[in-house]
XYZ file of C-alpha atoms in Angstrom:
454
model
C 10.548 -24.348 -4.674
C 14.131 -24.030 -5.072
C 17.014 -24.614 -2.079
C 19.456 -22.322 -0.935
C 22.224 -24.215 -2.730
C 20.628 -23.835 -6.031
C 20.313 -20.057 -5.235
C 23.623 -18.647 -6.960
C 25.285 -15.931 -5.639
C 24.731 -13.619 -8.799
C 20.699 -14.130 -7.565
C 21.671 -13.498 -4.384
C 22.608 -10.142 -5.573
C 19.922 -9.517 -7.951
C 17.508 -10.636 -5.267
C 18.658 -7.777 -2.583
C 19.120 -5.048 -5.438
C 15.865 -6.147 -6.304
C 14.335 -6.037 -2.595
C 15.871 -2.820 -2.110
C 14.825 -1.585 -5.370
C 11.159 -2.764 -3.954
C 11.836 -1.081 -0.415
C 12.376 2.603 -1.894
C 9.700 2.435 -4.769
C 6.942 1.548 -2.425
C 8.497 3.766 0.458
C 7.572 6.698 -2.214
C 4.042 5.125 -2.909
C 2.936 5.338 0.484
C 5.247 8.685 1.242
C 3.157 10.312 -0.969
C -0.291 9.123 -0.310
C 0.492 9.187 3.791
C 1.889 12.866 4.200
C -1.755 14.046 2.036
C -3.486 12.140 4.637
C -1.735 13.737 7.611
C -1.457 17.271 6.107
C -5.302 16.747 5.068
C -6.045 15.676 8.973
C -3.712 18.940 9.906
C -4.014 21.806 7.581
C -4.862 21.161 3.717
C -9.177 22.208 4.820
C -7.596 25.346 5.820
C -5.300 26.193 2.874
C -7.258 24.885 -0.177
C -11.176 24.875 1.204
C -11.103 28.116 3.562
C -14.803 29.046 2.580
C -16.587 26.093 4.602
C -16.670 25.117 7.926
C -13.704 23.435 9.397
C -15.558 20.242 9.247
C -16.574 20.482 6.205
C -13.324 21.539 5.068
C -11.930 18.381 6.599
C -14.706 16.310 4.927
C -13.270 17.952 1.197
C -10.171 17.478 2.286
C -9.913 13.506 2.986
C -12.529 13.711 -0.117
C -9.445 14.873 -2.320
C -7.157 11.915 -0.276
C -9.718 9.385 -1.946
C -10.198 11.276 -5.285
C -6.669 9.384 -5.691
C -7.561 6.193 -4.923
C -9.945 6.181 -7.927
C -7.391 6.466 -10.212
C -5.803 3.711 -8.837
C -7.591 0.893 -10.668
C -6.799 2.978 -13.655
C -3.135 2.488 -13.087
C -3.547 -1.016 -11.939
C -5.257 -1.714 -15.066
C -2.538 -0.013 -17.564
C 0.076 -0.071 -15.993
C -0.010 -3.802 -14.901
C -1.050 -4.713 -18.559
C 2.383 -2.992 -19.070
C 4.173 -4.875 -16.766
C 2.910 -8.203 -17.959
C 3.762 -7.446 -21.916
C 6.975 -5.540 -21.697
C 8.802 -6.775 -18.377
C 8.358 -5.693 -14.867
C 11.740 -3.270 -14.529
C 10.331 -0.600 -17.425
C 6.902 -0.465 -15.843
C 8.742 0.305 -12.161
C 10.531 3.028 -13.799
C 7.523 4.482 -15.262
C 5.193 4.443 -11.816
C 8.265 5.833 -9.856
C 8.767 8.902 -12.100
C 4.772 9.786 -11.949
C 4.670 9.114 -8.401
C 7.862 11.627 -7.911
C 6.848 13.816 -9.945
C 2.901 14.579 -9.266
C 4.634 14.578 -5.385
C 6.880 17.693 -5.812
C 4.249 19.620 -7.873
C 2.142 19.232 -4.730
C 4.342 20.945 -2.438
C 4.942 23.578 -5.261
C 1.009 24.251 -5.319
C -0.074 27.433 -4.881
C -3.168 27.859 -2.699
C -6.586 29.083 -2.488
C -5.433 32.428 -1.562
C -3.639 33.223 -4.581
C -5.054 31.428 -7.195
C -8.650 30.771 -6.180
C -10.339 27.633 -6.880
C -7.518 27.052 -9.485
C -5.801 25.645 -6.434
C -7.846 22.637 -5.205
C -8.968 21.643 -8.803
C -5.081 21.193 -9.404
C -4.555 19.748 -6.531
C -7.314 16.935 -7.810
C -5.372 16.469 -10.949
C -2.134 15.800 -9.153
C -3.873 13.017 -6.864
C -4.855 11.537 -10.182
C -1.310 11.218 -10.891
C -0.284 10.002 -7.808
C -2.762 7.508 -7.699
C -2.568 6.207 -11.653
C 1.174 5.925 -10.541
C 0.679 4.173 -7.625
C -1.752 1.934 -9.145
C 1.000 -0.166 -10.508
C 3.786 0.417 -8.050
C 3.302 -1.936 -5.115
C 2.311 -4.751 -7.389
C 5.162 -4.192 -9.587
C 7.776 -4.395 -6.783
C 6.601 -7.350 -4.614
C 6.045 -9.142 -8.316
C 9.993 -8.137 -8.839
C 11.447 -9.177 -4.839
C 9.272 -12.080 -5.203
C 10.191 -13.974 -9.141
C 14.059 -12.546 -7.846
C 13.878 -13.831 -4.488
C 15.093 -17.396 -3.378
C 11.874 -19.877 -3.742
C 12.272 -20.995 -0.549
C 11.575 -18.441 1.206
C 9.322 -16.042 -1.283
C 7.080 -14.701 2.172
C 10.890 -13.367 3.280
C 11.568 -12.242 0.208
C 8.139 -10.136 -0.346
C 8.659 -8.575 2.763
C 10.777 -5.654 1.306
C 8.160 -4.017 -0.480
C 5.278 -3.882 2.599
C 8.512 -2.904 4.375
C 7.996 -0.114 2.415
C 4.882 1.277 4.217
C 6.344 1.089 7.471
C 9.325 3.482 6.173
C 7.163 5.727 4.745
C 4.855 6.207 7.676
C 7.581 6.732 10.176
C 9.478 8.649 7.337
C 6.057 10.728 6.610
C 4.887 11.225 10.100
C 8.518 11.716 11.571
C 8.821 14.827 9.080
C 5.541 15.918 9.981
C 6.350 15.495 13.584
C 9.260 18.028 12.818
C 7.824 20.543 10.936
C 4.575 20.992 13.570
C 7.496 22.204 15.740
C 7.483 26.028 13.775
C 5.733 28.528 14.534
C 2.216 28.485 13.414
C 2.629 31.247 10.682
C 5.677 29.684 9.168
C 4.201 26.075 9.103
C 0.746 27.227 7.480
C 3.428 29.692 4.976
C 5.764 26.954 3.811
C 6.272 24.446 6.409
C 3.890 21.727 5.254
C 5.434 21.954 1.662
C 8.573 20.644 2.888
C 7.250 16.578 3.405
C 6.309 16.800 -0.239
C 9.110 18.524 -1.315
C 11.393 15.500 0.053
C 9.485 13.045 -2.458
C 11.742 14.459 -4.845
C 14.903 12.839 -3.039
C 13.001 9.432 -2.930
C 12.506 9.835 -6.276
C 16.092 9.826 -7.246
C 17.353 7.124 -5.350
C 14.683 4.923 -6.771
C 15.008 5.302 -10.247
C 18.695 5.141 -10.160
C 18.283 1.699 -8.351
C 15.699 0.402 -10.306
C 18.080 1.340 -13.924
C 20.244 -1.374 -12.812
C 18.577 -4.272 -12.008
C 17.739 -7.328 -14.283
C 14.390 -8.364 -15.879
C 12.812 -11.141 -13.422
C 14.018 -15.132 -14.076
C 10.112 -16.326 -14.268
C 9.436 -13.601 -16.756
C 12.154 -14.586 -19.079
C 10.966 -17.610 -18.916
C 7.633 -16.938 -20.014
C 8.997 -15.336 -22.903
C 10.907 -17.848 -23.956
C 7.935 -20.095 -23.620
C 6.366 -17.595 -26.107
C 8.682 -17.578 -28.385
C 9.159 -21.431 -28.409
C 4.959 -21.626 -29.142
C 5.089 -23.426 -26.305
C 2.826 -20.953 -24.322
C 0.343 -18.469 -25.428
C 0.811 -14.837 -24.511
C -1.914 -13.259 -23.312
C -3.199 -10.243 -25.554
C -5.338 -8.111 -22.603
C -3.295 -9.905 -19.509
C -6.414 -8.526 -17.024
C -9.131 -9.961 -19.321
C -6.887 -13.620 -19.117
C -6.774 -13.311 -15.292
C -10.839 -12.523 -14.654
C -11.259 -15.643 -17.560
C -8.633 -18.056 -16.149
C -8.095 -17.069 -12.337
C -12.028 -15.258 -11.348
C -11.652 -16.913 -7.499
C -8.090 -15.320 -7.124
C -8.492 -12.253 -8.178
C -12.028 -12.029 -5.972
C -9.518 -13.742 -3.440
C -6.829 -10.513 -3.513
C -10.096 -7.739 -3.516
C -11.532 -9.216 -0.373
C -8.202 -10.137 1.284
C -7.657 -5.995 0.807
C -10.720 -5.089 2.921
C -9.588 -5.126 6.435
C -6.044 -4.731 5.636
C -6.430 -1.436 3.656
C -9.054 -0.403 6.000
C -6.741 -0.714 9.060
C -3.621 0.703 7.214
C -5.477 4.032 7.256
C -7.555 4.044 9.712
C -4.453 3.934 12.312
C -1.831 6.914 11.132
C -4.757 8.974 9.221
C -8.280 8.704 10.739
C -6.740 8.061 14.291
C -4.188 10.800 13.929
C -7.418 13.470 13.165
C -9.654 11.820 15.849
C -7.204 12.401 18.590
C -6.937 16.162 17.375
C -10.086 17.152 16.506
C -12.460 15.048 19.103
C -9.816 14.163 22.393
C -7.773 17.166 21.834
C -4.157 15.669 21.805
C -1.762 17.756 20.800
C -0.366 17.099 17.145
C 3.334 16.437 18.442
C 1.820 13.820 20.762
C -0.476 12.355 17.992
C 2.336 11.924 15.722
C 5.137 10.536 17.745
C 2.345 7.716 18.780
C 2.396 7.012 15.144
C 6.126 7.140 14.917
C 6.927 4.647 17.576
C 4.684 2.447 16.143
C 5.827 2.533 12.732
C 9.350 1.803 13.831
C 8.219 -1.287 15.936
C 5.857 -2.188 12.638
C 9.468 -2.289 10.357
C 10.916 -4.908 12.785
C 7.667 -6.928 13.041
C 7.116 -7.408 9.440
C 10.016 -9.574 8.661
C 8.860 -11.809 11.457
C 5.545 -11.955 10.440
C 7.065 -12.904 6.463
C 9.312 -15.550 7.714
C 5.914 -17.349 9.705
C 4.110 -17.105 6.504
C 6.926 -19.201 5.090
C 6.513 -21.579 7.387
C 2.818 -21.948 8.531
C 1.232 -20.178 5.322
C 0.329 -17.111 4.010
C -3.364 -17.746 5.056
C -3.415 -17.769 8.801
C -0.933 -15.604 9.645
C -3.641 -12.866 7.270
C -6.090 -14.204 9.175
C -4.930 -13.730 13.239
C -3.880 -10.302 11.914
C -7.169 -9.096 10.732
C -8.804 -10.566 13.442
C -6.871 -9.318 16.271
C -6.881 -6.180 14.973
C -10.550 -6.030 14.650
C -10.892 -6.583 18.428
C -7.799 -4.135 19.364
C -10.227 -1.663 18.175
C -12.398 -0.827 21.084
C -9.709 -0.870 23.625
C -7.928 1.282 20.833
C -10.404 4.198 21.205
C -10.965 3.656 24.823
C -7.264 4.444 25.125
C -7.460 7.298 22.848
C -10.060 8.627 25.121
C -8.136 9.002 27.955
C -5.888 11.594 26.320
C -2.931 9.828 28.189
C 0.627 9.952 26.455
C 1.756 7.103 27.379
C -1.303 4.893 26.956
C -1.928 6.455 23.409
C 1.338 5.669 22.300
C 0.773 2.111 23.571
C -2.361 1.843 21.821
C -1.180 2.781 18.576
C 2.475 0.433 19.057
C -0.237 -2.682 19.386
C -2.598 -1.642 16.452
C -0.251 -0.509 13.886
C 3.040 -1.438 14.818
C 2.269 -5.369 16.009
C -1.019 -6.954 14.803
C -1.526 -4.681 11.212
C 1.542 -6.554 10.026
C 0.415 -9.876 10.202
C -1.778 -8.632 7.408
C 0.711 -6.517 5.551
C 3.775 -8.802 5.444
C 2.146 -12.282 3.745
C 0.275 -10.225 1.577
C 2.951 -9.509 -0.839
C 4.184 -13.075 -1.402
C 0.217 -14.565 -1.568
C -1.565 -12.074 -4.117
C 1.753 -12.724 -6.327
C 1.634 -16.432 -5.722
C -2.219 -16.370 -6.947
C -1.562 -15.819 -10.479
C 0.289 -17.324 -13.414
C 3.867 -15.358 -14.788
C 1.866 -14.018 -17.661
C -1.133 -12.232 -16.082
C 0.675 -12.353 -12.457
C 1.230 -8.156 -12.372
C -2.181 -7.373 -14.079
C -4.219 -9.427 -11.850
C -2.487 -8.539 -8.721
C -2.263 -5.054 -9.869
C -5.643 -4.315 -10.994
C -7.657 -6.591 -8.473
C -5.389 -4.853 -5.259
C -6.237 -1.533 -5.996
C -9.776 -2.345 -6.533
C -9.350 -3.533 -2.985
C -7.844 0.480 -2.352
C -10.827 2.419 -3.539
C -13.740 -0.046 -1.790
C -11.509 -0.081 1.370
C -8.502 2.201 2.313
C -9.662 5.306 -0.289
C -12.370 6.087 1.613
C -11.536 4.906 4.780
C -11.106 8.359 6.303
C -13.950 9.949 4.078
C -16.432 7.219 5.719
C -15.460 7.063 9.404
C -15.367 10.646 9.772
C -18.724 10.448 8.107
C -20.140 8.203 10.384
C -18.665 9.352 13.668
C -20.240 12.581 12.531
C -23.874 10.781 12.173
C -23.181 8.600 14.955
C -21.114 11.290 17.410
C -19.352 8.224 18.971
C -16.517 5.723 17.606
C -19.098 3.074 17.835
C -20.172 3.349 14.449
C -16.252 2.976 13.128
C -15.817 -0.162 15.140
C -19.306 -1.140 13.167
C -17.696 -0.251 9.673
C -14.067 -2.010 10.269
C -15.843 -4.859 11.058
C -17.575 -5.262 8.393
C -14.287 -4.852 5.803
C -12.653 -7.459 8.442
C -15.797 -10.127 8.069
C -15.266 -9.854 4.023
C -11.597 -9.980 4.897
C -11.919 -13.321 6.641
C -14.499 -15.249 4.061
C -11.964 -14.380 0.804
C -9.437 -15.978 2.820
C -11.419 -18.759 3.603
C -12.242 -19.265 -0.387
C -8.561 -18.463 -1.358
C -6.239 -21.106 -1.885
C -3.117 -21.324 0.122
C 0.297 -20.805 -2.220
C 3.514 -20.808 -0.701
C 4.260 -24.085 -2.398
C 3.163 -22.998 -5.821
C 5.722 -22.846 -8.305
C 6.109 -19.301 -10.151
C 7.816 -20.640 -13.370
C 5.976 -20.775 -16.326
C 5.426 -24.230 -18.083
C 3.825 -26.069 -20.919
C 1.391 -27.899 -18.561
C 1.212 -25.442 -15.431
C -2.184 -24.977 -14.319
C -4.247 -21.584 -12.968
C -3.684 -21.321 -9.120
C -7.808 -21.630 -9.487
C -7.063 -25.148 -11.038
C -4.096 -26.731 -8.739
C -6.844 -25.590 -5.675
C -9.508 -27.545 -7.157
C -7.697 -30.258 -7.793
C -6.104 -30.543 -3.769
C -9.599 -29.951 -2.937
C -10.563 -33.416 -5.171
């Protein structure tokens, strides 16, 4: 990996355009798919499924949250095909604009009331968007931060993007927090358009960023390579990565179990449990989720710059272990219906040990692949990850506290995502002294394992 004194000051530049670039892109990602979940947990059963039962209108609700998570292999599968073929910084401005865009319409949705079941059947459609957007979004901007970012210190440098969720769920849940605050008439009237509305902003600011900021140094390469005969392109990148890398993309769909699982079980399932079963207000609910997503921003970069040092492996690891046994105490806490104590339990959960998992992610599924299927395979095999994990993460545990009546039965699900977590680690190779340049001889990351192992 290269030094800091071979890292010029012209990448110095690209690298933070680039990380920033990364930061608001996947800030929108999450934006989006967060304030669904919260105004699904708070009011979407009411205004788009008022014929059922509240529970049942919750159930359809969080249904619709996951009906977008199926499209996100889709646009894992395109889109990082896209990436891979024409460069990384025309496939970023692609996801951002359908990510914006499917946003705003949201919040400009009529509802049941006025246009029947018109309503919720475009109100699918635009989760499709969102999620074929998404699909490539978060993949395409850690695979930007981290072929920009110094060598050195790639865990660092992947840290804007996951960075990214932590913005958008204090961003998402700090808006939310503000526009509970109306009266009841005007928030159920237009109040919970305005979060979605906002997308729009994030929207600009992203794409203008992401116009000015170079293709990546290890995909020119590649291309050069390519042109020089040196290299082959690959002609379906995602059929080259389940052919030459099978154990590392199986590596980034297990690694996604607990991690997904935990990313929404926290600031969505948590956020409707406390309302609906403990009977916390939805002010207190969601200022628990804000303090912890503000101690979650600062914690991330720390848990980046340990990957860099120890590995990207064990600091996954303690994180998806620690938060599997935060768990119980978690809900024993939200039991109690105490202020204080819930906002304490949700600081640990989400703002301290969830990191650990979030913030060597970026840098490992990226290091896991070659230049010239890296975006496809990370792309396509992450999202995978979504759907089995994180898309129906607040479908299922509302299911089975339902069948169950008790949080038991969650605590039963997470850890089973957390034990799949744990073995794909165990098979994965660790990477943050693989090289990401492209060359004649380079070997899979599959390969270079097998032969450290020998």
């Amino acid at each position: 990996m290269s030094s800091d004194s071979t890292f010029s000051d012209a990448q110095r530049a690209q690298a933070r355009k680039a990380g920033i670039a990364a930061l608001v892109g996947t800030t929108l990602e999450w934006y989006d798919f967060l304030i669904y979940g919260t105004a699904a947990a708070l009011i979407l059963n009411e205004l788009f499924f008022p014929s059922v039962s509240a529970a049942a209108g919750t159930l359809a609700a969080f249904a619709t949250y996951a009906i977008g998570f199926l499209a996100r292999p889709l646009g894992g599968l395109v889109l990082g095909n896209l990436g891979d073929r024409i460069g990384r910084r025309a496939m970023l401005l692609l996801t951002i604009v359908l990510m914006g865009v499917a946003t705003t319409l949201i919040g400009l949705l009529p509802t049941y009331a006025s246009i029947g079941v018109w309503a919720p059947v475009i109100l699918i459609l635009l989760r499709l968007l969102q999620g074929f957007g998404a699909g490539g979004e978060y993949a395409g901007a850690v695979v930007m931060s981290v072929e920009h970012g110094n060598q050195s210190r790639r865990g660092a440098a992947g840290a804007w993007a996951p960075m990214g969720f932590a913005l958008a769920t204090l961003l998402s849940t700090g808006i939310f927090q503000l526009v509970v605050l109306l009266p009841d008439d005007q928030f159920r009237a237009w109040g919970w358009r305005v979060p979605f509305l906002l997308g729009f902003a994030l929207l600009f600011v992203g794409y203008f960023i992401r116009r000015h900021i170079h293709e990546t140094p290890a995909f020119e390469n590649a291309r050069e390579l390519e042109r020089q005969g040196a290299v082959q392109p690959a002609k379906t990148p995602v059929f080259a990565v389940l052919k030459e890398n099978p154990r590392s993309f199986l590596v980034v769909v297990g690694a996604r179990f607990a991690e997904n699982g935990f990313a929404y079980l926290f600031p969505v399932f948590a956020v409707a449990y406390a309302i609906n079963e403990v009977g916390l207000s939805r002010q207190t609910t969601l200022l628990a989720v804000v303090v912890a997503s503000a101690v979650q921003l600062a914690a991330i970069p720390i848990f980046a710059i340990l990957s860099d040092r120890v590995g990207r492996r064990p600091v996954y690891a303690l994180g998806a272990a620690l938060s599997l046994v935060w768990l119980v105490p978690f809900f024993v806490i939200l039991d109690t219906g105490n202020t204080l104590l819930v906002m304490f339990a949700m600081v640990v959960g989400l703002g301290i040990l969830y990191p650990a998992m979030l913030a060597p992610q970026a840098a490992y599924f990226a290091e896991l692949f070659s230049t010239k299927t890296r975006l496809s395979g990370f792309a396509f095999a992450r999202e995978i990850g979504s759907v089995l994990a994180g898309g129906f993460l607040p479908l299922v545990a509302t299911a089975v506290l339902a069948w169950a009546g008790h949080w038991w039965a969650v605590v039963a699900y997470m850890s089973l995502l957390t034990a799949l977590t744990l073995i794909a680690l165990a098979f994965g190779p660790e990477t943050r002294s693989t090289s990401l340049m492209e060359t004649k001889q380079d070997p899979t990351v599959d390969e270079a394992a097998d032969l450290e192992l020998t």
